[in-house]
Coordinates of C-alpha atoms in Angstrom, one line a residue:
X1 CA 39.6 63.3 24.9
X2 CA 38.0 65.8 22.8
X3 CA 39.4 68.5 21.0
X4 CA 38.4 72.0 21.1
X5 CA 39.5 74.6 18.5
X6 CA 38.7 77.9 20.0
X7 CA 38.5 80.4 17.3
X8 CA 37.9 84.2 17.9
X9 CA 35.5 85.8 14.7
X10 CA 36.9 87.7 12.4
X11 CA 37.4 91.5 12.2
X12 CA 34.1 93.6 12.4
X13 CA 33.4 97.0 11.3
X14 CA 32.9 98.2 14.9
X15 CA 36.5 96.3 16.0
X16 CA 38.0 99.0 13.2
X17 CA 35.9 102.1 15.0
X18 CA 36.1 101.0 18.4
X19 CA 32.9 100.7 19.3
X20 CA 32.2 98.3 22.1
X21 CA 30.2 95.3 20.8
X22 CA 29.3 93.5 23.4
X23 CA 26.2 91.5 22.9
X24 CA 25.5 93.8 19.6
X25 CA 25.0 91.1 16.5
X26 CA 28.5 93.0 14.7
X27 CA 29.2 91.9 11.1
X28 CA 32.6 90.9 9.8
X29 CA 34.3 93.4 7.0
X30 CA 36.2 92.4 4.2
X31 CA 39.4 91.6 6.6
X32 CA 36.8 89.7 8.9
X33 CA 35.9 87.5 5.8
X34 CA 39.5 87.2 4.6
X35 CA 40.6 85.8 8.0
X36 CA 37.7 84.0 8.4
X37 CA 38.5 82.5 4.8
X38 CA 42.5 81.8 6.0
X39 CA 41.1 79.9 9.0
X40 CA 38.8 78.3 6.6
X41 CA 42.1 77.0 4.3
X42 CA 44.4 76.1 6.9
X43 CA 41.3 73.8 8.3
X44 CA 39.9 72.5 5.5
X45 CA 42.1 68.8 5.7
X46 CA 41.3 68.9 9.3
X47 CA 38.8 66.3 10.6
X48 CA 35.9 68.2 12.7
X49 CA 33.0 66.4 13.9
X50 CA 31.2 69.9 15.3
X51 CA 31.0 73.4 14.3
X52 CA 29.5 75.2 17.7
X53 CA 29.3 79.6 17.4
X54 CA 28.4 82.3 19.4
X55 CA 24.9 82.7 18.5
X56 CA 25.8 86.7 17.5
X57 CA 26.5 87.4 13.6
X58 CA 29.8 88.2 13.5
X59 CA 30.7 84.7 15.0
X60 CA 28.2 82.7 13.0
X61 CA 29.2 84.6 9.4
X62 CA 33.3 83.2 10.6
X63 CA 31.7 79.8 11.4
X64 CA 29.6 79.3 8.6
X65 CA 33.3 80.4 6.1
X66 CA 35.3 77.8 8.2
X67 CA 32.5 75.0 7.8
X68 CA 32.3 75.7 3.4
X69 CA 34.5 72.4 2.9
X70 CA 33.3 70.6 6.4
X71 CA 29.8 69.9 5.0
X72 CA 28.8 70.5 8.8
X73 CA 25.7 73.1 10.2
X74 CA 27.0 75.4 12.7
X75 CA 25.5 75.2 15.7
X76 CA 24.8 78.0 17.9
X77 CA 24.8 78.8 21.7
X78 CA 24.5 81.8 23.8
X79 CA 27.0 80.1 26.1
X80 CA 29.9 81.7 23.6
X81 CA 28.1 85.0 23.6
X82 CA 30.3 87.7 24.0
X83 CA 30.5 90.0 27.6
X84 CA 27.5 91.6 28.5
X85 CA 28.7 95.2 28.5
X86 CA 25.4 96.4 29.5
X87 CA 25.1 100.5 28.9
X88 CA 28.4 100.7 28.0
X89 CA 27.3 98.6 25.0
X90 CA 27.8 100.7 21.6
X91 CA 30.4 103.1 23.5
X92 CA 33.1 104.5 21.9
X93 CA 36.4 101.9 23.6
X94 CA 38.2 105.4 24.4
X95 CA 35.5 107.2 26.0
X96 CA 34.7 104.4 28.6
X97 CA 38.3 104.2 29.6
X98 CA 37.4 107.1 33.1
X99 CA 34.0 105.9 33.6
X100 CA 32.6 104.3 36.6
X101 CA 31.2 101.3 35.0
X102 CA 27.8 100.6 35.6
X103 CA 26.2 97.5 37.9
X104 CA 24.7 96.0 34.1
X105 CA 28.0 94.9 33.3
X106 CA 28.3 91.2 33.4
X107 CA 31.0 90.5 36.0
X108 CA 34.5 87.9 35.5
X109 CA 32.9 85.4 38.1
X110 CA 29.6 85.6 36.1
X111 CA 31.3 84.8 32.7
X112 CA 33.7 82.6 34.3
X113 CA 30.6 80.2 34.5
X114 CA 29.8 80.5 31.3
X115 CA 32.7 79.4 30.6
X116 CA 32.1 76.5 32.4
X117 CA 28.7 75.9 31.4
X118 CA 30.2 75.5 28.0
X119 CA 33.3 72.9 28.4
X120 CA 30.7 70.9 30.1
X121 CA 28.3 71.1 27.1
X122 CA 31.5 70.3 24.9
X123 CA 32.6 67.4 26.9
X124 CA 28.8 66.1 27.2
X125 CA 27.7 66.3 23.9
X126 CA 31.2 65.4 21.6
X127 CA 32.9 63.1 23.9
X128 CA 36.2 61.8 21.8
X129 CA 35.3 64.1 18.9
X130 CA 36.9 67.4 17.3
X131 CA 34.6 70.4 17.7
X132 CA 35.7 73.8 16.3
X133 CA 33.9 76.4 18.2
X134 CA 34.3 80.6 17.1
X135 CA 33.8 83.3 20.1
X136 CA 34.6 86.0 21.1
X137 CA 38.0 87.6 22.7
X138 CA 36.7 87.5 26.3
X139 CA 34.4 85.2 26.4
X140 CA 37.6 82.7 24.4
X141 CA 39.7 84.4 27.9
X142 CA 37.2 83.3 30.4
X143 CA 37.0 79.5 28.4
X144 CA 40.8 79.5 28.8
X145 CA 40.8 80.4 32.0
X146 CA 38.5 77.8 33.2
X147 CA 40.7 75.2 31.2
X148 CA 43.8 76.4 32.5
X149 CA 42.9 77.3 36.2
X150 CA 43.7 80.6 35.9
X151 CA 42.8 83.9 36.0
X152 CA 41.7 85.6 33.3
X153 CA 44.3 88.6 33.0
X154 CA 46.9 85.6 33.2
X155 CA 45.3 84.5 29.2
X156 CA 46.9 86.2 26.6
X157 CA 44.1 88.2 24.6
X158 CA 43.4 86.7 20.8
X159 CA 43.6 88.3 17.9
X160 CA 40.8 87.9 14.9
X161 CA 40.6 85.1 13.4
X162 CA 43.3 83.2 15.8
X163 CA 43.0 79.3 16.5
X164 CA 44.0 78.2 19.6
X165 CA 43.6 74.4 20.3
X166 CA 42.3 72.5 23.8
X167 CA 42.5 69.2 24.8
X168 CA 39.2 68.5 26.9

């Protein structure tokens, strides 16, 4: 069985404005960094055979903090990329809230099979092994779902920084 520590990046500058990231590369702040560094200590006597991230910034600058005392290179996949927001990308969070959202908007089925996509490259490629892999909060939902067979409103959102553990 492998093991899968699901990480969700630290805080960014646009999680603090509300801006909807998306698919946007986002950079961690100084919180980011110091819950990136927490996850980093509390990890650091922890075997890990594989560092996977998002291939967006913000989850490869929390990767690359957790890896320091792993002496492992993050590897990257567009398979943890955040939801495809589409034109609401870069919106304000509050002023989307009445909007008809627009087709571009990658769909829960769509990243649903991402999800997929990306247990199946875990279990494929570090079969037995304990992979740590940082995200994104709905793209970590959608992997959970999958896992758990359920839907994705039924997985509790993560905060930044939070480590949630998988046995796949």
């Amino acid at each position: 069985m492998t093991t899968l520590y699901l990480v969700r990046h630290g805080e960014t500058f646009d999680n603090v404005r509300q801006v909807l990231q998306g698919q946007m590369p986002g950079e961690l702040n100084e919180t980011g960094i110091k819950q990136a560094e927490k996850v980093r200590d509390e990890m650091k006597d922890v075997h890990l055979d594989a560092i996977i991230a998002s291939d967006l910034r913000r989850s490869v600058q929390t990767a690359c903090i957790i890896a320091e005392p792993h002496g492992l290179k993050v590897v990257t996949t567009p398979l943890l990329r955040e939801r495809d927001w589409g034109d609401f990308t870069g919106m304000f969070i509050p002023d989307i809230r009445d909007k008809v959202w627009p087709e571009n908007v990658e769909s829960l089925p769509q990243m649903k099979e991402r999800a997929r996509q990306f247990l199946q490259f875990i279990r494929n490629t570090y079969p037995d092994q304990q992979v740590l892999a940082v995200g994104h909060g709905i793209i970590n939902k959608a992997v959970q779902a999958v896992f758990y067979n359920k839907q994705m409103n039924e997985v509790d959102k993560m905060s930044n920084a939070e480590v949630r553990v998988l046995g796949i």
